[in-house]
Coordinates of C-alpha atoms in Angstrom, one line a residue:
M296 CA 24.0 3.7 7.0
P297 CA 25.7 4.9 3.8
S298 CA 29.3 6.0 3.9
T299 CA 28.4 9.3 2.4
T300 CA 26.1 10.0 5.4
L301 CA 28.9 9.2 7.7
R302 CA 31.3 11.5 5.9
R303 CA 28.7 14.3 6.0
A304 CA 28.2 13.7 9.7
L305 CA 31.9 13.9 10.3
V306 CA 32.2 17.2 8.4
R307 CA 29.3 18.7 10.2
S308 CA 30.5 17.6 13.6
L309 CA 33.9 19.1 13.0
R310 CA 32.3 22.5 12.4
R311 CA 30.1 22.4 15.5
P312 CA 31.2 24.4 18.6
P313 CA 30.9 22.6 21.9
W314 CA 27.8 24.7 22.9
S315 CA 25.8 24.1 19.7
P316 CA 22.3 22.5 20.2
E317 CA 23.1 19.5 18.0
V318 CA 26.0 18.5 20.3
W319 CA 23.8 18.7 23.4
R320 CA 21.1 16.7 21.6
D321 CA 23.6 13.9 20.8
V322 CA 24.8 14.0 24.5
R323 CA 21.3 13.7 25.8
F324 CA 20.5 10.9 23.4
T325 CA 23.5 8.8 24.3
A326 CA 23.2 9.5 28.0
A327 CA 19.6 8.4 28.0
G328 CA 20.7 4.9 27.1
I329 CA 22.8 4.4 30.3
P330 CA 20.0 3.6 32.7
V331 CA 18.7 0.8 30.4
A332 CA 22.1 -0.9 30.4
L333 CA 22.6 -0.8 34.2
P334 CA 21.1 -4.3 34.8
V335 CA 23.5 -5.9 32.3
W336 CA 26.5 -4.1 33.8
L337 CA 25.4 -5.3 37.2
A338 CA 25.1 -8.9 36.0
V339 CA 28.7 -8.6 34.6
T340 CA 30.1 -7.3 37.8
E341 CA 28.1 -9.7 40.0
S342 CA 28.3 -13.2 38.6
H343 CA 25.5 -14.5 40.8
L344 CA 23.0 -12.1 39.1
L345 CA 24.0 -13.2 35.6
F346 CA 21.2 -15.8 35.0
P347 CA 18.4 -13.8 36.7
V348 CA 19.3 -10.7 34.6
L349 CA 19.6 -12.8 31.4
A350 CA 16.2 -14.3 32.0
A351 CA 14.7 -10.9 32.8
V352 CA 16.1 -9.5 29.5
L353 CA 14.7 -12.4 27.5
V354 CA 11.3 -12.0 29.0
C355 CA 11.3 -8.2 28.6
V356 CA 12.6 -8.0 25.1
R357 CA 9.5 -6.3 23.7
P358 CA 9.2 -3.6 26.5
L359 CA 13.0 -2.9 26.3
T360 CA 12.7 -2.6 22.5
A361 CA 9.8 -0.2 22.8
V362 CA 11.8 1.9 25.3
Q363 CA 14.7 2.1 22.9
R364 CA 12.5 3.0 19.9
S365 CA 10.9 5.7 22.0
R366 CA 14.3 7.1 22.9
L367 CA 15.3 7.1 19.3
R368 CA 12.1 8.8 18.2
V369 CA 11.9 11.5 20.9
L370 CA 15.6 12.4 21.3
R371 CA 16.9 11.7 17.9
G372 CA 13.9 12.0 15.5
V373 CA 14.6 8.5 14.1
E374 CA 11.7 6.1 13.6
V375 CA 12.6 2.4 13.8
P376 CA 9.8 0.3 12.2
P377 CA 8.5 -2.4 14.6
L378 CA 8.8 -6.1 13.8
R379 CA 5.9 -8.2 12.7
P380 CA 3.8 -9.7 15.5
P381 CA 4.8 -13.3 16.4
E382 CA 2.9 -16.2 14.8
G383 CA 2.7 -19.9 15.4
R384 CA 4.3 -22.0 18.1
R385 CA 7.1 -19.5 18.6
A386 CA 4.7 -16.8 19.8
W387 CA 5.6 -17.6 23.4
L388 CA 9.0 -15.9 22.8
L389 CA 7.1 -12.6 22.7
G390 CA 8.4 -11.6 19.4
M391 CA 12.0 -12.0 20.4
T392 CA 14.6 -12.3 17.7
W393 CA 18.3 -13.0 18.1
R394 CA 19.1 -9.5 16.8
Q395 CA 17.1 -7.9 19.5
V396 CA 18.7 -10.0 22.2
L397 CA 22.1 -9.2 20.7
Y398 CA 21.3 -5.5 21.0
H399 CA 20.0 -5.6 24.6
L400 CA 22.8 -7.8 25.9
V401 CA 25.8 -6.7 23.9
A402 CA 25.4 -3.7 21.6
G403 CA 23.2 -1.6 24.0
P404 CA 25.5 -2.0 27.1
L405 CA 28.6 -1.4 25.0
L406 CA 27.2 1.8 23.5
A407 CA 26.0 2.9 26.9
A408 CA 29.5 2.4 28.2
G409 CA 30.8 4.6 25.4
A410 CA 28.2 7.2 26.4
L411 CA 29.5 7.0 30.0
V412 CA 33.0 7.6 28.8
V413 CA 31.9 10.6 26.7
L414 CA 30.1 12.1 29.7
Y415 CA 33.1 11.6 31.9
A416 CA 35.3 13.2 29.2
W417 CA 32.9 16.2 28.9
A418 CA 33.0 16.7 32.7
A419 CA 36.8 16.4 32.7
A420 CA 37.1 18.8 29.7
V421 CA 34.9 21.4 31.5
V422 CA 36.9 21.1 34.7
L423 CA 40.3 21.3 32.9
A424 CA 39.2 24.2 30.7
T425 CA 38.0 26.3 33.6
V426 CA 40.9 25.6 35.9
Y427 CA 41.6 29.4 36.3
G428 CA 38.0 29.8 37.5
W429 CA 38.0 27.4 40.4
I430 CA 41.7 27.1 41.3
W431 CA 41.3 29.8 43.8
L432 CA 38.9 27.6 45.8
L433 CA 41.7 25.3 46.7
P434 CA 43.4 25.7 50.1
A435 CA 46.4 28.0 50.3
G436 CA 49.7 26.2 49.7
T437 CA 48.2 23.6 47.3
E438 CA 50.7 22.7 44.6
L439 CA 48.2 23.4 41.8
R440 CA 47.3 26.8 43.2
T441 CA 50.9 27.8 43.6
G442 CA 52.0 26.7 40.1
L443 CA 50.0 29.2 38.1
A444 CA 52.6 29.2 35.3
G445 CA 53.1 25.4 35.0
E446 CA 50.5 22.6 35.2
D447 CA 47.5 24.9 35.2
V448 CA 48.3 26.2 31.7
L449 CA 48.7 22.7 30.4
L450 CA 45.5 21.6 32.0
T451 CA 43.6 24.5 30.5
V452 CA 45.0 23.9 27.0
G453 CA 44.2 20.2 27.3
G454 CA 40.7 20.9 28.4
V455 CA 40.1 23.3 25.5
L456 CA 41.5 20.7 23.0
L457 CA 39.3 18.0 24.6
L458 CA 36.2 20.3 24.2
A459 CA 37.0 20.7 20.5
V460 CA 37.3 17.0 19.9
L461 CA 34.3 15.8 22.0
P462 CA 31.6 17.0 19.6
L463 CA 33.0 14.7 17.0
S464 CA 33.1 11.6 19.3
G465 CA 29.6 12.4 20.6
T466 CA 28.1 12.7 17.2
Q467 CA 29.8 9.5 15.9
L468 CA 28.6 7.6 19.0
A469 CA 25.0 8.9 18.4
W470 CA 25.2 7.8 14.7
L471 CA 26.6 4.4 15.7
E472 CA 23.6 4.0 18.1
V473 CA 21.2 4.9 15.3
W474 CA 22.9 2.4 12.9
A475 CA 22.9 -0.4 15.5
A476 CA 19.2 0.2 16.4
R477 CA 18.1 0.1 12.8
R478 CA 20.0 -3.0 12.1
L479 CA 19.2 -5.0 15.3
L480 CA 15.8 -3.6 16.5
G481 CA 14.1 -3.0 13.2
P482 CA 13.1 -5.5 10.5
D483 CA 15.9 -7.1 8.5
R484 CA 16.4 -6.5 4.8
A485 CA 14.1 -9.4 3.7
E486 CA 11.3 -8.2 6.0
A487 CA 11.8 -4.6 4.9
L488 CA 11.6 -5.6 1.3
E489 CA 8.5 -7.7 2.0
R490 CA 6.8 -4.7 3.7
R491 CA 7.8 -2.5 0.8
V492 CA 6.2 -4.9 -1.7
E493 CA 3.0 -5.0 0.4
E494 CA 2.9 -1.2 0.5
I495 CA 3.4 -1.0 -3.3
A496 CA 0.7 -3.6 -3.8
E497 CA -1.7 -1.7 -1.6
S498 CA -0.8 1.6 -3.3
R499 CA -1.3 0.0 -6.8
A500 CA -4.7 -1.5 -5.7
G501 CA -5.8 1.9 -4.4
L502 CA -4.7 3.5 -7.7
V503 CA -6.6 0.9 -9.7
D504 CA -9.7 1.5 -7.6
A505 CA -9.3 5.3 -7.9
V506 CA -9.0 5.0 -11.7
D507 CA -12.1 2.8 -11.9
A508 CA -14.0 5.2 -9.7
E509 CA -13.0 8.1 -11.9
R510 CA -14.0 6.2 -15.0
R511 CA -17.4 5.5 -13.4
R512 CA -17.8 9.2 -12.6
I513 CA -16.9 10.2 -16.2
E514 CA -19.4 7.6 -17.5
R515 CA -22.2 9.0 -15.3
D516 CA -21.4 12.6 -16.3
L517 CA -21.5 11.8 -20.0
H518 CA -24.6 9.7 -19.7
D519 CA -26.5 12.2 -17.6
G520 CA -25.1 15.3 -19.2
A521 CA -23.8 15.3 -22.8
Q522 CA -25.8 12.3 -23.9
Q523 CA -29.1 13.6 -22.6
R524 CA -28.5 17.0 -24.3
L525 CA -27.6 15.3 -27.6
T526 CA -30.7 13.1 -27.3
S527 CA -32.9 16.2 -26.7
L528 CA -31.3 17.9 -29.7
A529 CA -31.9 14.9 -31.9
M530 CA -35.5 14.7 -30.8
N531 CA -36.1 18.4 -31.6
L532 CA -34.4 18.0 -35.0
G533 CA -36.5 15.0 -35.7
L534 CA -39.7 16.8 -34.7
A535 CA -38.7 19.7 -37.0
R536 CA -38.0 17.3 -39.8
R537 CA -41.5 15.8 -39.5
T538 CA -43.5 18.9 -38.9
L539 CA -41.9 21.6 -41.0
K540 CA -43.4 21.1 -44.5
D541 CA -43.3 24.6 -46.0
V542 CA -39.6 25.3 -45.7
P543 CA -37.2 25.6 -48.7
P544 CA -35.5 22.3 -49.7
E545 CA -32.1 23.7 -48.8
V546 CA -33.2 24.4 -45.2
M547 CA -34.9 21.0 -44.9
Q548 CA -31.7 19.4 -46.1
V549 CA -29.7 21.2 -43.4
I550 CA -32.2 19.9 -40.8
V551 CA -32.0 16.4 -42.1
D552 CA -28.2 16.5 -42.1
A553 CA -28.1 17.9 -38.6
H554 CA -30.6 15.2 -37.4
E555 CA -28.5 12.4 -38.8
E556 CA -25.3 13.9 -37.4
A557 CA -26.9 14.1 -34.0
Q558 CA -28.0 10.5 -34.2
A559 CA -24.5 9.5 -35.2
A560 CA -23.0 11.5 -32.3
I561 CA -25.4 9.8 -29.9
D562 CA -24.3 6.4 -31.2
E563 CA -20.6 7.3 -30.9
L564 CA -21.1 8.7 -27.4
R565 CA -23.0 5.6 -26.4
D566 CA -20.1 3.5 -27.5
L567 CA -17.7 5.8 -25.7
V568 CA -19.7 5.6 -22.5
R569 CA -19.9 1.8 -22.7
G570 CA -16.1 1.7 -23.3
L571 CA -15.5 3.8 -20.2
H572 CA -17.7 1.7 -17.9
P573 CA -20.8 -0.1 -19.0
A574 CA -23.8 0.8 -16.9
V575 CA -25.1 -2.8 -17.0
L576 CA -22.0 -4.0 -15.2
E577 CA -22.8 -1.8 -12.2
D578 CA -26.6 -2.4 -12.4
R579 CA -26.9 -6.1 -13.2
G580 CA -23.4 -7.6 -12.7
L581 CA -20.7 -9.3 -14.7
D582 CA -22.9 -12.1 -16.0
A583 CA -25.3 -9.7 -17.7
A584 CA -22.5 -7.4 -18.9
L585 CA -20.7 -10.3 -20.6
S586 CA -23.9 -11.6 -22.1
G587 CA -24.3 -8.2 -23.8
V588 CA -20.7 -8.3 -25.1
A589 CA -21.3 -11.8 -26.5
A590 CA -24.5 -10.7 -28.2
R591 CA -22.8 -7.7 -29.8
A592 CA -19.8 -9.7 -31.1
P593 CA -19.6 -10.1 -34.9
L594 CA -19.3 -13.9 -34.6
P595 CA -21.2 -16.5 -32.6
V596 CA -20.1 -16.7 -28.9
R597 CA -21.0 -19.6 -26.6
L598 CA -20.9 -18.2 -23.0
E599 CA -20.7 -20.2 -19.8
V600 CA -20.8 -18.3 -16.5
D601 CA -20.5 -19.7 -13.0
L602 CA -19.9 -17.0 -10.5
S603 CA -20.3 -18.7 -7.1
E604 CA -18.0 -16.2 -5.3
Q605 CA -18.2 -12.5 -4.8
V606 CA -16.0 -10.5 -7.2
A607 CA -14.8 -7.0 -6.5
P608 CA -16.1 -4.3 -8.8
T609 CA -12.7 -3.3 -10.0
V610 CA -11.9 -6.9 -10.9
E611 CA -15.3 -7.2 -12.7
A612 CA -14.4 -4.1 -14.8
V613 CA -11.0 -5.7 -15.7
A614 CA -12.7 -9.0 -16.7
Y615 CA -15.3 -7.1 -18.8
F616 CA -12.8 -5.1 -20.8
T617 CA -10.5 -8.1 -21.1
V618 CA -13.2 -10.2 -22.7
S619 CA -14.4 -7.3 -24.9
E620 CA -10.9 -6.6 -26.2
A621 CA -10.2 -10.3 -26.7
L622 CA -13.3 -10.8 -28.8
T623 CA -12.4 -7.7 -30.8
N624 CA -9.0 -9.2 -31.5
V625 CA -10.5 -12.6 -32.5
A626 CA -12.9 -10.8 -35.0
K627 CA -10.0 -8.8 -36.5
H628 CA -7.2 -11.4 -36.8
A629 CA -8.3 -15.0 -36.1
R630 CA -10.6 -15.7 -39.0
A631 CA -12.6 -17.8 -36.6
N632 CA -16.2 -19.1 -37.0
R633 CA -17.1 -19.3 -33.3
V634 CA -15.8 -18.5 -29.9
D635 CA -16.2 -20.4 -26.6
L636 CA -16.1 -18.1 -23.5
S637 CA -16.0 -19.6 -20.0
V638 CA -16.1 -17.5 -16.8
R639 CA -15.8 -19.2 -13.4
T640 CA -14.8 -18.5 -9.9
A641 CA -13.0 -21.0 -7.6
G642 CA -10.7 -20.7 -4.7
G643 CA -10.8 -17.0 -4.6
R644 CA -9.8 -16.7 -8.3
L645 CA -11.8 -15.6 -11.3
S646 CA -10.9 -17.6 -14.4
L647 CA -11.6 -16.5 -18.0
V648 CA -11.0 -18.9 -20.8
I649 CA -11.5 -17.6 -24.4
S650 CA -11.2 -20.2 -27.2
D651 CA -11.7 -19.8 -30.9
D652 CA -11.4 -22.1 -33.9
G653 CA -9.3 -19.6 -36.0
V654 CA -6.0 -19.9 -37.7
G655 CA -3.9 -19.6 -34.6
G656 CA -0.3 -18.2 -34.5
A657 CA -1.1 -15.5 -32.0
D658 CA 2.2 -14.1 -30.6
P659 CA 2.1 -11.5 -27.7
S660 CA 5.6 -10.3 -28.7
R661 CA 4.5 -9.3 -32.2
G662 CA 1.5 -7.1 -31.4
T663 CA 0.1 -4.7 -28.8
G664 CA -3.3 -6.4 -28.5
L665 CA -2.3 -9.3 -26.3
T666 CA 0.3 -7.2 -24.6
G667 CA -2.4 -4.8 -23.6
L668 CA -4.5 -7.6 -22.2
R669 CA -1.6 -8.9 -20.2
K670 CA -1.0 -5.5 -18.7
R671 CA -4.6 -5.1 -17.9
A672 CA -4.6 -8.4 -16.0
A673 CA -1.4 -7.6 -14.2
S674 CA -2.9 -4.3 -12.9
V675 CA -4.9 -6.4 -10.4
D676 CA -2.2 -9.1 -9.8
G677 CA -3.7 -11.3 -12.5
T678 CA -2.1 -13.5 -15.1
L679 CA -2.7 -14.1 -18.8
S680 CA -1.4 -17.1 -20.9
V681 CA -1.9 -17.7 -24.6
L682 CA -1.8 -21.1 -26.4
S683 CA -2.0 -20.5 -30.1
P684 CA -0.3 -23.1 -32.4
L685 CA -0.2 -22.5 -36.1
G686 CA -3.5 -23.7 -37.6
G687 CA -5.3 -23.1 -34.4
P688 CA -7.1 -23.2 -32.1
T689 CA -6.2 -20.3 -29.9
T690 CA -6.9 -20.3 -26.1
I691 CA -6.5 -17.3 -23.9
T692 CA -6.6 -18.0 -20.2
V693 CA -6.9 -15.2 -17.7
E694 CA -6.6 -15.6 -13.9
L695 CA -7.7 -12.7 -11.7
P696 CA -8.1 -12.4 -7.9
C697 CA -11.7 -12.1 -6.8
V698 CA -10.8 -9.5 -4.2
L699 CA -7.9 -7.1 -4.3

């Protein structure tokens, strides 16, 4: 727990009156830990019960930990993450860790003893502060009853002072229990970081899937909406261009220009739709989609595809766009005569190898093309490596997981 949190807790506890709800919440929380510690106390006082109680605690580590987590959650509003389930040969230990054993045998009983002391101090403070209320119940002639101007005044003042101090001690004891439970009953720092990395990986995978789904939706909307309307407009303009013979030349020229612009808009929109998400990738798979990319490339591409394992749609989209962008970069910068493209799956990985016979010298640090390819591969936990000596050839190797 950070020191700033402790300081804030100290300041807040100093401002709390003894009857505030927060004080009683802390008292209930710490007092609830006393029954769980009774067996350990009994083993300490009765030496012949030490080994049976120790064995019982070791066997019941998981139930005892569940009880403590429930107490923290219900009475203090603190959620302690559970540990990972046991694996391997050590599973017979029922998920026990040395930190949990340390809590149930040492930290828990000591904290419960502190709670017992706090409860006793609360009872004593109430009795002392209300001495004038019950002193008349004592038999006549009692020394405390007859000395109304002496010890009873000191007892009352002492009880009031104790009531003023106890909220601080109770709050600090509650915070100490929370700190100990988080450190000893929850996952350690390494496991917490591992869980955080897994959560981030799952979140990123979900985000990538969501972006891919949104791209598919936009592609469908453009294909079924704007593209169809432009096609219909181009057809009407073409029909008017062929059938209208008696219109002025100026009007016909306007129709011709509009028809050509509509055709150009359709071509641009088709390229845009293909860039968002090619329909062939969803309809016929990665093999057919890459064949289309190779056929449209401005230089010869020899394609080899061996997809023996199932590939996730999101990974297929990343592979498609990676190959498309890589071939575009080769056509622009490599001055190559041909490209060899190999796509294979093995061991749960999708491997893309793009080789050209160009001039080489490709450096990811000097341009955005290869950097963009590397970021695209990294978005699905993939890797990209470039081997491009001066004079060529250049080989780009991309490794992607088949399933996210």
